[in-house]
Short mmCIF file of C-alpha atoms (C1' of nucleotides) in Angstrom, two decimals:
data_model
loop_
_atom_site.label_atom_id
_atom_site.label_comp_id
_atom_site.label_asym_id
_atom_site.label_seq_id
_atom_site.Cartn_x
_atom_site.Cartn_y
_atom_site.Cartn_z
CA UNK Z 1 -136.49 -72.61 33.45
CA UNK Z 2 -134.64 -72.92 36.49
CA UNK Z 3 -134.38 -74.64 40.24
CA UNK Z 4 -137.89 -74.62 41.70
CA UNK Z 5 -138.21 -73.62 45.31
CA UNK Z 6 -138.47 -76.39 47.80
CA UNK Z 7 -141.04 -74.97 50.33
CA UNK Z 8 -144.46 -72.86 50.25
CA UNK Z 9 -143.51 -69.46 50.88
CA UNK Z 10 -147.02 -69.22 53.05
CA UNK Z 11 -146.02 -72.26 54.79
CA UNK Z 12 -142.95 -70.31 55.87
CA UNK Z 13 -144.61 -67.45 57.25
CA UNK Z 14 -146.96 -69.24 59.04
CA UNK Z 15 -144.13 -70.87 61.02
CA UNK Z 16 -142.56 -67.58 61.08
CA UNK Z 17 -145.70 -65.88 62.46
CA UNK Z 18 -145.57 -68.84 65.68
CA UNK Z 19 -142.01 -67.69 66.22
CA UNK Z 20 -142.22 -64.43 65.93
CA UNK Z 21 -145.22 -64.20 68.27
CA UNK Z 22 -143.99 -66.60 70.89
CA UNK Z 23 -140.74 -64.71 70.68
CA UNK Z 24 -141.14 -61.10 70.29
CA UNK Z 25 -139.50 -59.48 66.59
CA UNK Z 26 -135.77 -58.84 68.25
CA UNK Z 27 -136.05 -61.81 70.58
CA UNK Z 28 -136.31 -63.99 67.07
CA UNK Z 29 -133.26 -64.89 65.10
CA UNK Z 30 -133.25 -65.64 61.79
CA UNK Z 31 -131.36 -68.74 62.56
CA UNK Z 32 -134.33 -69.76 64.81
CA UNK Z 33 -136.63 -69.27 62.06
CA UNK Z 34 -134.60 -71.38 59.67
CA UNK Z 35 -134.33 -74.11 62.50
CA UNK Z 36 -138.37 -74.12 62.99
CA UNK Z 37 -139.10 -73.88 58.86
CA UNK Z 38 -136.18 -76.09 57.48
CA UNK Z 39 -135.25 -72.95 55.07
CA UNK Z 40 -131.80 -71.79 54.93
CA UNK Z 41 -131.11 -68.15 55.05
CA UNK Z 42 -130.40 -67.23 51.91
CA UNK Z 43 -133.28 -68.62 50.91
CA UNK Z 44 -135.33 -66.82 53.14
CA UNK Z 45 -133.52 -63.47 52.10
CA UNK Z 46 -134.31 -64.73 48.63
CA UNK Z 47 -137.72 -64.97 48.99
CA UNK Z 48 -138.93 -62.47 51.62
CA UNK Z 49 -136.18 -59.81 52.02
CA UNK Z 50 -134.45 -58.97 55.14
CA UNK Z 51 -135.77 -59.74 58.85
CA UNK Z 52 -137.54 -56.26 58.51
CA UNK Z 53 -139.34 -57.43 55.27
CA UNK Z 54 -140.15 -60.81 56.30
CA UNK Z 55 -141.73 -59.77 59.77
CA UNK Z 56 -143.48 -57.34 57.46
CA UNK Z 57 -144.96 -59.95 55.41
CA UNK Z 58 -146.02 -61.85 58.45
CA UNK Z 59 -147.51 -59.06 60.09
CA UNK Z 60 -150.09 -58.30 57.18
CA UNK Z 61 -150.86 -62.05 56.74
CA UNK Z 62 -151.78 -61.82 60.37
CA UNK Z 63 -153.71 -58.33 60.40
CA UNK Z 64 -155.42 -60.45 57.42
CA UNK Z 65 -156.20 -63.47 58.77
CA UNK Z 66 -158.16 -61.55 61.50
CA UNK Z 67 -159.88 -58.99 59.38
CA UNK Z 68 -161.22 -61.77 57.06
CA UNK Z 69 -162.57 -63.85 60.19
CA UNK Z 70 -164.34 -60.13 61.57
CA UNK Z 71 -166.11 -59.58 58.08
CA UNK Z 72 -167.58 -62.80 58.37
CA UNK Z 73 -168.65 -62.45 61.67
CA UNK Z 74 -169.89 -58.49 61.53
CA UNK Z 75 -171.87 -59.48 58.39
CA UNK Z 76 -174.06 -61.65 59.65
CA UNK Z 77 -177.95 -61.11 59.94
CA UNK Z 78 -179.47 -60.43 63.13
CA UNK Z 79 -179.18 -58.10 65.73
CA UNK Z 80 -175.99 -55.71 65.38
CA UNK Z 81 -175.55 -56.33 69.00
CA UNK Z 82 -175.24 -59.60 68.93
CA UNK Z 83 -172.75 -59.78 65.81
CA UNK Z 84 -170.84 -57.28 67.91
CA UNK Z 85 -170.86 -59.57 70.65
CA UNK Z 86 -169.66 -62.59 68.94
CA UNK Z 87 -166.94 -60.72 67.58
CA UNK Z 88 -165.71 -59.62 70.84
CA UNK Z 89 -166.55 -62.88 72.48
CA UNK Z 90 -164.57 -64.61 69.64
CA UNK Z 91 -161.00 -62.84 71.17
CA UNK Z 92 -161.80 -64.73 74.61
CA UNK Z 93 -159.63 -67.05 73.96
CA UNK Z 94 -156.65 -64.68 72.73
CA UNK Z 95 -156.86 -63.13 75.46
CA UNK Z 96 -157.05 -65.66 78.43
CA UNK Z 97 -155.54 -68.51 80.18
CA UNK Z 98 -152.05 -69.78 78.66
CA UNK Z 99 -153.11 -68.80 75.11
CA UNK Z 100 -153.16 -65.51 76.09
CA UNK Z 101 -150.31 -64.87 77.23
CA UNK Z 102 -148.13 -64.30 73.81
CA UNK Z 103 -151.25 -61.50 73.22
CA UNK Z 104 -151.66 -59.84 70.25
CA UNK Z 105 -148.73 -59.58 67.50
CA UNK Z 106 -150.04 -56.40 66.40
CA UNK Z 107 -149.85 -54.73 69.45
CA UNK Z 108 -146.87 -56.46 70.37
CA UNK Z 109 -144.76 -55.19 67.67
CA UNK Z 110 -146.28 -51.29 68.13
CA UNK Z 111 -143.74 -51.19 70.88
CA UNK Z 112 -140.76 -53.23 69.20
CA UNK Z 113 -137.83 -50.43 69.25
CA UNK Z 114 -135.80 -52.31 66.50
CA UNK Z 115 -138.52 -52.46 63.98
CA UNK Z 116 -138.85 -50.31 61.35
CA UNK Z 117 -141.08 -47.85 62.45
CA UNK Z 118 -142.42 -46.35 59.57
CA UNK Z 119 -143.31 -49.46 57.49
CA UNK Z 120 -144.68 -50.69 60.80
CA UNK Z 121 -146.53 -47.94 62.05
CA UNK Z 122 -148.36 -47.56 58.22
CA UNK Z 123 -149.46 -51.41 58.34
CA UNK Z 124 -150.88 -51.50 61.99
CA UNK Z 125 -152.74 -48.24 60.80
CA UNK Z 126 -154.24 -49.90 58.29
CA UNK Z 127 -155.02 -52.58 59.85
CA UNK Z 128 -156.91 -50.74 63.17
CA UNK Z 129 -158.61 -48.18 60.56
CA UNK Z 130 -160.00 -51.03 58.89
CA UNK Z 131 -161.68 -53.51 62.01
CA UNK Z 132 -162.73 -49.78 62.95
CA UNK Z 133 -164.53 -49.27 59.85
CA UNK Z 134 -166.50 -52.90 60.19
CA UNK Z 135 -167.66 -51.91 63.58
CA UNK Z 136 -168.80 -48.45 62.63
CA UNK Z 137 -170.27 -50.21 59.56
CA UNK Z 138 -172.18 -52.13 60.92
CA UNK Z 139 -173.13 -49.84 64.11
CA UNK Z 140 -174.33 -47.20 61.62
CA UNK Z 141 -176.49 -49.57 59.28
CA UNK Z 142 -177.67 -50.41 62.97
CA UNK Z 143 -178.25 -47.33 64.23
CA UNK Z 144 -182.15 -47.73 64.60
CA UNK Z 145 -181.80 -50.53 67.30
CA UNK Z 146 -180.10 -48.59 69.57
CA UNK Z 147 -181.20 -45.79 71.97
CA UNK Z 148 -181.96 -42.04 70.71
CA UNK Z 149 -178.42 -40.41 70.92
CA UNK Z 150 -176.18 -43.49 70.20
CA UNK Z 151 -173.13 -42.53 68.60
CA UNK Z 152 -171.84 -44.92 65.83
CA UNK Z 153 -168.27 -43.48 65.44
CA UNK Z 154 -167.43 -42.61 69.21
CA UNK Z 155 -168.75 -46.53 69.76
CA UNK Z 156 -167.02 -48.18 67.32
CA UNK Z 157 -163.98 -46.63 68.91
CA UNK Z 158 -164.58 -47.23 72.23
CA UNK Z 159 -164.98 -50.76 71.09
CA UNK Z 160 -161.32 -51.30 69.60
CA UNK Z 161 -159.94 -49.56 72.96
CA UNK Z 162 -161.56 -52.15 74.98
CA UNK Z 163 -160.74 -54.99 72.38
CA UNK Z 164 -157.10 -53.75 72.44
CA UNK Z 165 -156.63 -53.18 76.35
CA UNK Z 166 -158.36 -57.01 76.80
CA UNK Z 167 -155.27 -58.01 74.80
CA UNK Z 168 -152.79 -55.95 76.34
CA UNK Z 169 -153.65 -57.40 79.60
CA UNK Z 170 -153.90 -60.87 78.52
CA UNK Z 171 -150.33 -61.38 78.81
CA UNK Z 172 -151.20 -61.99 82.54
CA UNK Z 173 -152.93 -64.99 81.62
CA UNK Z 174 -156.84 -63.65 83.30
CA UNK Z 175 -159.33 -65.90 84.09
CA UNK Z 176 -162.05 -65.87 80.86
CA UNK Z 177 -164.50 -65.35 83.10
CA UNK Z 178 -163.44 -62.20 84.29
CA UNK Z 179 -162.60 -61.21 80.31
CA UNK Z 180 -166.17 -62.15 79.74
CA UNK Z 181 -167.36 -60.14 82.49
CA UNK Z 182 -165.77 -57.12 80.70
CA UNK Z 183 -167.59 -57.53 77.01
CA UNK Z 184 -170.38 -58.24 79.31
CA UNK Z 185 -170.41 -54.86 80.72
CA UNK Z 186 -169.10 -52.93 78.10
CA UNK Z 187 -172.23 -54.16 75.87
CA UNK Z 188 -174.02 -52.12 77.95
CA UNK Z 189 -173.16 -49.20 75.47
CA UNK Z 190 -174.88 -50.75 73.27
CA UNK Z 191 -178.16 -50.41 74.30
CA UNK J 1 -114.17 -45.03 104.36
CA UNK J 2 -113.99 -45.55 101.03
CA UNK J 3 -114.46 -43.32 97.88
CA UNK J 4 -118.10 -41.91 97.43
CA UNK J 5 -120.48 -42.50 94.61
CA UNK J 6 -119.94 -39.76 92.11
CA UNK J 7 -123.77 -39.93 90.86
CA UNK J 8 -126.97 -40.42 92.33
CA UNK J 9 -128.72 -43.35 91.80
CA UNK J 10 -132.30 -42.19 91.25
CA UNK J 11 -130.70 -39.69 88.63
CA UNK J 12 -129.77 -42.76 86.75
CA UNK J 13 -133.08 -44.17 86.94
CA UNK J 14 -134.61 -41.59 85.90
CA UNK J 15 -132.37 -40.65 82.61
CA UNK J 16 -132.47 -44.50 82.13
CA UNK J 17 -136.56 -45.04 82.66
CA UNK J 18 -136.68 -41.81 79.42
CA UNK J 19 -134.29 -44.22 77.44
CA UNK J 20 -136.23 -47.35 77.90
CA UNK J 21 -138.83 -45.62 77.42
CA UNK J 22 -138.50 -45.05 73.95
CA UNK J 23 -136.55 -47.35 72.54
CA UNK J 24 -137.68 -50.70 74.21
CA UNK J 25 -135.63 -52.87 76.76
CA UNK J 26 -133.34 -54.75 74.16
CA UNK J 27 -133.14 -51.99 71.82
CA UNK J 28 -131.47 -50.51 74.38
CA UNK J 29 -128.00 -50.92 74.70
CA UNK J 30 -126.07 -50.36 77.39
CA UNK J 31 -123.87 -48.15 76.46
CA UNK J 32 -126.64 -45.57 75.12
CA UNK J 33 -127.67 -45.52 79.16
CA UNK J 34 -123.67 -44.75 79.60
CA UNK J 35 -123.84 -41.95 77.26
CA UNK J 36 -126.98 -40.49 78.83
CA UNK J 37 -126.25 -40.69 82.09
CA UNK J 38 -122.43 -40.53 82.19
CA UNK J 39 -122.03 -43.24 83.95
CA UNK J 40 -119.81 -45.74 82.76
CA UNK J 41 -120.62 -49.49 82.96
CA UNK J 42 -118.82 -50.90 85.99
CA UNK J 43 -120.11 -48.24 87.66
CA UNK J 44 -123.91 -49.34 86.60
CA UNK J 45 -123.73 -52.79 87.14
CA UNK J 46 -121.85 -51.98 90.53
CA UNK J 47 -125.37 -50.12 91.54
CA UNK J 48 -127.63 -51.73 89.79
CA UNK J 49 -126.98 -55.12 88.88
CA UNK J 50 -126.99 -56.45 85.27
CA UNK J 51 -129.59 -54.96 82.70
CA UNK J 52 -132.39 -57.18 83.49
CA UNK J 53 -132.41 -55.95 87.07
CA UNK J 54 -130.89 -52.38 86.28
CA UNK J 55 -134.69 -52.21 84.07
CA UNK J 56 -136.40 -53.97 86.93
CA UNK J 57 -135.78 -51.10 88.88
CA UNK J 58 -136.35 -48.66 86.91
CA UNK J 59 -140.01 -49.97 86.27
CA UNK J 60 -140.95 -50.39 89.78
CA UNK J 61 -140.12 -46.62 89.72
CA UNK J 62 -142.35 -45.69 87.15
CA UNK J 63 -145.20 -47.71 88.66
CA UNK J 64 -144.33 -46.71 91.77
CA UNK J 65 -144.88 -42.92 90.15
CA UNK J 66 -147.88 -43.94 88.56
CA UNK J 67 -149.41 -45.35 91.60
CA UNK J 68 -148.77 -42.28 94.13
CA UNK J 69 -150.67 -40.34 91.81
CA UNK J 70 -152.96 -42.64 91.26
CA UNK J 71 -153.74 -42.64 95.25
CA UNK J 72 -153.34 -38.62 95.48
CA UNK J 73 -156.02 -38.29 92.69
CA UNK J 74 -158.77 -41.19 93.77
CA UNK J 75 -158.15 -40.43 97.10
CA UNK J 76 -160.19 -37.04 96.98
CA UNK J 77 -163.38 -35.94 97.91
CA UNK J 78 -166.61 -35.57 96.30
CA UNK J 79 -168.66 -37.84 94.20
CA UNK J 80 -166.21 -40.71 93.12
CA UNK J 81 -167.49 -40.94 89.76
CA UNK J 82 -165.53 -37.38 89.44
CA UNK J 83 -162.39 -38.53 90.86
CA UNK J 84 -162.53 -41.62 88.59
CA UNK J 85 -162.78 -38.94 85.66
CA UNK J 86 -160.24 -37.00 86.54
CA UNK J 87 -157.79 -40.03 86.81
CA UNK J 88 -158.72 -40.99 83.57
CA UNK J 89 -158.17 -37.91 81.87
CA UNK J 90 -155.15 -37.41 83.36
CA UNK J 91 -153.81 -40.08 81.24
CA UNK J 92 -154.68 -38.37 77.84
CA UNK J 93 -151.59 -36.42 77.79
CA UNK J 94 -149.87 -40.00 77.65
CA UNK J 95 -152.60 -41.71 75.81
CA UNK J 96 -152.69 -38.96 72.65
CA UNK J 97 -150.29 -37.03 70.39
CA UNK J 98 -146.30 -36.97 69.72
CA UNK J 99 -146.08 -37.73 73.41
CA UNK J 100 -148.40 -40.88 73.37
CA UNK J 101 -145.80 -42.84 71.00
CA UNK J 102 -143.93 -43.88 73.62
CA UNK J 103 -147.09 -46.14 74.96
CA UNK J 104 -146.71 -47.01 78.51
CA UNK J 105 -143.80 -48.54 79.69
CA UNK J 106 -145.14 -51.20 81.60
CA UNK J 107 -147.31 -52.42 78.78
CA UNK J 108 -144.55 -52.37 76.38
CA UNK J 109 -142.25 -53.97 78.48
CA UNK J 110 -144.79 -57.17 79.02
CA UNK J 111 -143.97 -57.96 75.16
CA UNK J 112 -140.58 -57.62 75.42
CA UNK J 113 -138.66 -61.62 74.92
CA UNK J 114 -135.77 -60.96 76.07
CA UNK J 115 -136.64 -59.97 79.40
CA UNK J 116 -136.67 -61.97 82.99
CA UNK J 117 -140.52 -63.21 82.60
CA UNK J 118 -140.58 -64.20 86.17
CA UNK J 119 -139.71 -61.75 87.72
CA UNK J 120 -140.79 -59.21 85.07
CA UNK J 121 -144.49 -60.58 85.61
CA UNK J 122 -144.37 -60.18 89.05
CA UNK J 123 -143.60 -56.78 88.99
CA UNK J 124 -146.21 -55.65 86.39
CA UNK J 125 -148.94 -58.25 88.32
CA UNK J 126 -148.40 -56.44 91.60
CA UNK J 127 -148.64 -53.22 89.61
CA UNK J 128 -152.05 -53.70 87.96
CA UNK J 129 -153.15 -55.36 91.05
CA UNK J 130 -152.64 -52.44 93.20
CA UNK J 131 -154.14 -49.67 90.85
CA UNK J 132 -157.50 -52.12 90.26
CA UNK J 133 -157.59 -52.20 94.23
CA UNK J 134 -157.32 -48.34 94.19
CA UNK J 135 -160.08 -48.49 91.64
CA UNK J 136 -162.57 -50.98 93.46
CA UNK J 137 -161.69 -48.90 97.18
CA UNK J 138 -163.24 -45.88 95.59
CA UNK J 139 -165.87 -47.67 93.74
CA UNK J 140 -167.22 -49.72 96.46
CA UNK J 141 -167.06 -46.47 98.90
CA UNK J 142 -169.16 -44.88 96.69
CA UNK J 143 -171.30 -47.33 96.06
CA UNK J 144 -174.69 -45.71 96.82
CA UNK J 145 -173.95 -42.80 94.61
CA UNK J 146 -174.47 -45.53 91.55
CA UNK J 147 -177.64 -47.15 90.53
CA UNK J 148 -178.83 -50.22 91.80
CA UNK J 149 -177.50 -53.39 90.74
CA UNK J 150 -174.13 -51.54 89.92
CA UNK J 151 -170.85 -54.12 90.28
CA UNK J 152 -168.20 -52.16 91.65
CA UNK J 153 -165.76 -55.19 91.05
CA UNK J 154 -166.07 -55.60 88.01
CA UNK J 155 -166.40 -51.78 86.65
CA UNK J 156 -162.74 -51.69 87.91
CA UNK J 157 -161.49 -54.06 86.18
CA UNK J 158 -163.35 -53.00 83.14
CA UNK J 159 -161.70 -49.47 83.93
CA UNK J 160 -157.98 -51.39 84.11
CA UNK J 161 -159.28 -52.38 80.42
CA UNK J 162 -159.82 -49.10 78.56
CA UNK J 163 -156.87 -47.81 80.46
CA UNK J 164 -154.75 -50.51 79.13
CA UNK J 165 -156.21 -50.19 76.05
CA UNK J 166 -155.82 -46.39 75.85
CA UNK J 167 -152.32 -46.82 76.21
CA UNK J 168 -151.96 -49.87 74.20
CA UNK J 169 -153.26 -47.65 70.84
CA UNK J 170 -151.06 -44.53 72.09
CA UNK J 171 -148.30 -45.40 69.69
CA UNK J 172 -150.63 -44.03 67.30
CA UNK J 173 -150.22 -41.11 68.11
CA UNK J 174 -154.44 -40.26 68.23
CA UNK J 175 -155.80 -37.01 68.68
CA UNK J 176 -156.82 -35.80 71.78
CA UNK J 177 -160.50 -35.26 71.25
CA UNK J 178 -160.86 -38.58 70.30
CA UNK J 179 -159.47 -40.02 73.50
CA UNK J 180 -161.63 -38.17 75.49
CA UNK J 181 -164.55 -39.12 73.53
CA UNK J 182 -163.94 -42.56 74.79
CA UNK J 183 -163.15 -41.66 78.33
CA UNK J 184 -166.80 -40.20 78.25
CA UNK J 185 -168.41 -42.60 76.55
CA UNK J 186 -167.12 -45.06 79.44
CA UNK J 187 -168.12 -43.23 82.00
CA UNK J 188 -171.45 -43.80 81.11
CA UNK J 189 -171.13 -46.85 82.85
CA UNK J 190 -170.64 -45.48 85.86
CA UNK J 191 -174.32 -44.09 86.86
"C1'" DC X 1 -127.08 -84.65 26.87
"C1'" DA X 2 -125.64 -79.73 27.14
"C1'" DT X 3 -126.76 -75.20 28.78
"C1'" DG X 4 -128.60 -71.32 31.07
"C1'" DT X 5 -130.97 -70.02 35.16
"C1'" DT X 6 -132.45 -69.99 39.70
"C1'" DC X 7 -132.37 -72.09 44.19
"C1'" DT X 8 -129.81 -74.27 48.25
"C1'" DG X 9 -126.42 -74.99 52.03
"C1'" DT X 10 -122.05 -74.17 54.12
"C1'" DA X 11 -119.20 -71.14 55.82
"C1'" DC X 12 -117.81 -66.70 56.36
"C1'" DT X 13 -117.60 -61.57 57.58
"C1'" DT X 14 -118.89 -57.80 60.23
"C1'" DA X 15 -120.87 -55.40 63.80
"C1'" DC X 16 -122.69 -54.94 68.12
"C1'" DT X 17 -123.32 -55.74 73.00
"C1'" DA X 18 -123.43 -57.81 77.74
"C1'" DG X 19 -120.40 -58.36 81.06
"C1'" DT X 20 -115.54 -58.01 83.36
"C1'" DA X 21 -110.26 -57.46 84.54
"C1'" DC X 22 -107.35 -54.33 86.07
"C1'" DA X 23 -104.98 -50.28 87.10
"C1'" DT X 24 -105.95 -46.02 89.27
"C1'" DA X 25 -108.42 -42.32 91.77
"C1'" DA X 26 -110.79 -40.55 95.86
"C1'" DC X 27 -112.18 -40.81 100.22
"C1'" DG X 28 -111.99 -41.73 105.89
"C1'" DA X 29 -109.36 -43.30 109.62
"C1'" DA X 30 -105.26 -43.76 112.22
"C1'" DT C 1 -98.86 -39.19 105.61
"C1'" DT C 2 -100.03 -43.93 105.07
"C1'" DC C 3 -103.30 -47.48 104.56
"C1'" DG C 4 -107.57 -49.90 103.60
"C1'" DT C 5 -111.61 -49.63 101.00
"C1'" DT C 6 -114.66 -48.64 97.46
"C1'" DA C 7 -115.63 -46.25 93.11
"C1'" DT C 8 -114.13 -45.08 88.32
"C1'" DG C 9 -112.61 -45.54 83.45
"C1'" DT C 10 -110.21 -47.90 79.87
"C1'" DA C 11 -109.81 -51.66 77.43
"C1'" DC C 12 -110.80 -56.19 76.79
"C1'" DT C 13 -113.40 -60.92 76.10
"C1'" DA C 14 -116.83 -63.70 74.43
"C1'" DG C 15 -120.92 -64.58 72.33
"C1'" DT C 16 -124.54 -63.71 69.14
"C1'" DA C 17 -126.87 -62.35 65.08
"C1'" DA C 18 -127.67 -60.03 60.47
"C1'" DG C 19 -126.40 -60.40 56.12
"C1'" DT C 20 -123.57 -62.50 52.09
"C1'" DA C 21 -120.00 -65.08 48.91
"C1'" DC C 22 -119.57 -68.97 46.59
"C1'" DA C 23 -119.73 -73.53 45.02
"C1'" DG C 24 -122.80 -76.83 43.70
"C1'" DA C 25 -127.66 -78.80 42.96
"C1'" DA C 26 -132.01 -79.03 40.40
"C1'" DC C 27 -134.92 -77.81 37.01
"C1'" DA C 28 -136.72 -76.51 31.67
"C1'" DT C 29 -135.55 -76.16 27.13
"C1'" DG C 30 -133.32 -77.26 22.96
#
DNA sequence: CATGTTCTGTACTTACTAGTACATAACGAA
DNA sequence: TTCGTTATGTACTAGTAAGTACAGAACATG
C-alpha cells in the first residue's frame, strides 16, 4: 500500500521512556529523543503526536510495565504478608544507590509544570487507584491472618504513601539498607 | 552613597517561592517573577544572581520556614509521641485538597533537569538531614515512653518516609480524612 | 513498469527565554 | 550644586526548542 515504517514504535518509547526519565519531561528535547532513537521528527509527530502525546504514551507503558510485574507478584500463594513484602522489597532497587536517583517517572512528572495537567493528572490516577486496588485486594482476601481490627483499606493506603515517599527520597541516592530498614518496620502494620 | 534598593529582597523571595511553587523551576520564566514582583530583571539578577541561584535561595527559605516550625512544634513538652502527631498533622493542610496540588517544593524541585544538581542536592540533603535529626532528638529523648526494643533511629527515618510520601501524592489533591487515616495508622508504630 | 500512498530527512519558521548593554534616575557626600 | 556610585528600565542579543513544509524515497498493487 504504501512506505512501511522503519522502526518499532515500542522500541521508540522505550528509548524515549530512558530519556525522559534520566532527563525530566521539559529538560528532554525532541531533538534529543530523535538523536537517542534514530527517528526523525516528523516521524515521531507522525506516529505518536506532539511531545505532550508521546510522553503520554510513555507514561502509561511505564505505569504498565509496573502494574503487570505487581499482579504477578500480589497473586502469588502464601502468606499475604509476605507477597506484600516482596512487592515492596522488589522497589529496593528503584529506590537506592545510583539507580535511584532518576526515582520514579510517575511521580516525577506529578510535579512537571509544562505538562499537560489534565491528561496527566487522569493517567497517574489511574495508575495509583489501580496498585491501590491490588494491595487492598489482596489485604482483604487476607484479612483473617491479620490481627482483630486490621483495616484493609486504611493499610493498603498507608502502603502506597510509604512506597511513594521511599521513591521520592531516593533521588538522594540512600543506602538499601536503610530503605530496607523502612519496609522492615512498616511491616509491622501488618501484623 | 549611592541610590537605594527600591524593593525588599525577602519580598521577592517570597512572591517568587508562590511562583515556583506552582509552576515548577523551568516552567517558570523569568519574566512571570518580573510581573509578580515588579521587579524588573537587571534588578533580579543584580540581587540575586542568575535563576539557578535566584531559586536556590528561595528554597533554603522555604526549608528554612519549614524547619523553624518544625523545631517550635517538636520542641514542646509532654509525651513526644504527641508532639510527633501534631507535626504530622500539621502537614495535612499541605498534604490534602486544592491546596495540596502544589506538592512540596523541595520534593518537586529534586525532579526538576534543568536545575544545578550539585548544589541543588546539597541544599535539599542538608534539609532532610536536619528535620530527621529533629525527629531522632525527640525520639531518642523520649525513649522510655516507647516499648522495649523500640529503634528510635530508624522510626525517624521511617517518619521522613510517609512525610515524603504524603507530600509526594499531594498533587492529588486527596481528601483530608484520608490523610489522617494514614498519619494514625503510622503512629501506631510509635508505642 | 507506472501509480497512488505513506513514510523519511532536511531545512525552515516561530516563539520564547536567559542574560546583558546602556542610558538614566536617585541617592549621599563634599 | 556637583560628583561619584549604585539601582532601574528599556531594549536588545543569542540560543534553543516545538512544530511543519516540502521534496523525495519506499512500498503494494495493477
Amino acid at each position: 500500500m504504501a512506505r512501511p515504517r522503519s522502526f518499532d514504535p515500542d522500541d521508540v518509547l522505550e528509548i524515549a521512556r530512558q530519556v525522559f526519565w534520566q532527563k525530566g519531561f521539559q529538560a528532554t528535547s525532541l531533538d534529543e529523543i530523535t538523536a537517542a532513537s534514530g527517528v526523525a521528527k516528523p516521524s515521531l509527530y507522525a506516529a505518536f503526536g506532539d511531545k505532550n502525546a508521546l510522553f503520554l504514551k510513555v507514561l502509561d507503558r511505564y505505569h504498565d510495565g509496573i502494574l503487570g510485574w505487581a499482579e504477578r507478584v500480589l497473586a502469588q500463594p502464601g502468606p499475604g504478608r509476605e507477597a506484600i513484602r516482596q512487592w515492596l522489597t522488589g522497589f529496593i532497587p528503584y529506590c537506592s544507590g545510583e539507580k535511584g536517583q532518576r526515582g520514579c517517572l510517575s511521580i516525577n512528572s506529578a510535579t512537571d509544570g509544562s505538562l499537560d495537567q489534565a491528561e496527566l493528572r487522569k493517567s497517574i490516577e489511574r495508575y495509583n487507584r489501580r496498585l491501590e486496588e491490588l494491595l487492598r485486594a489482596r489485604l482483604r482476601a487476607d484479612r483473617a491472618q491479620f490481627r482483630k481490627g486490621f483495616d484493609p483499606d486504611v493499610t493498603a493506603h498507608t502502603i502506597m504513601v510509604v512506597h511513594a515517599g521511599l521513591l521520592a527520597l531516593a533521588h538522594q541516592r540512600p543506602d538499601s539498607k536503610r530503605v530496607k530498614a523502612v519496609i522492615d518496620q512498616v511491616m509491622g502494620l501488618l501484623a
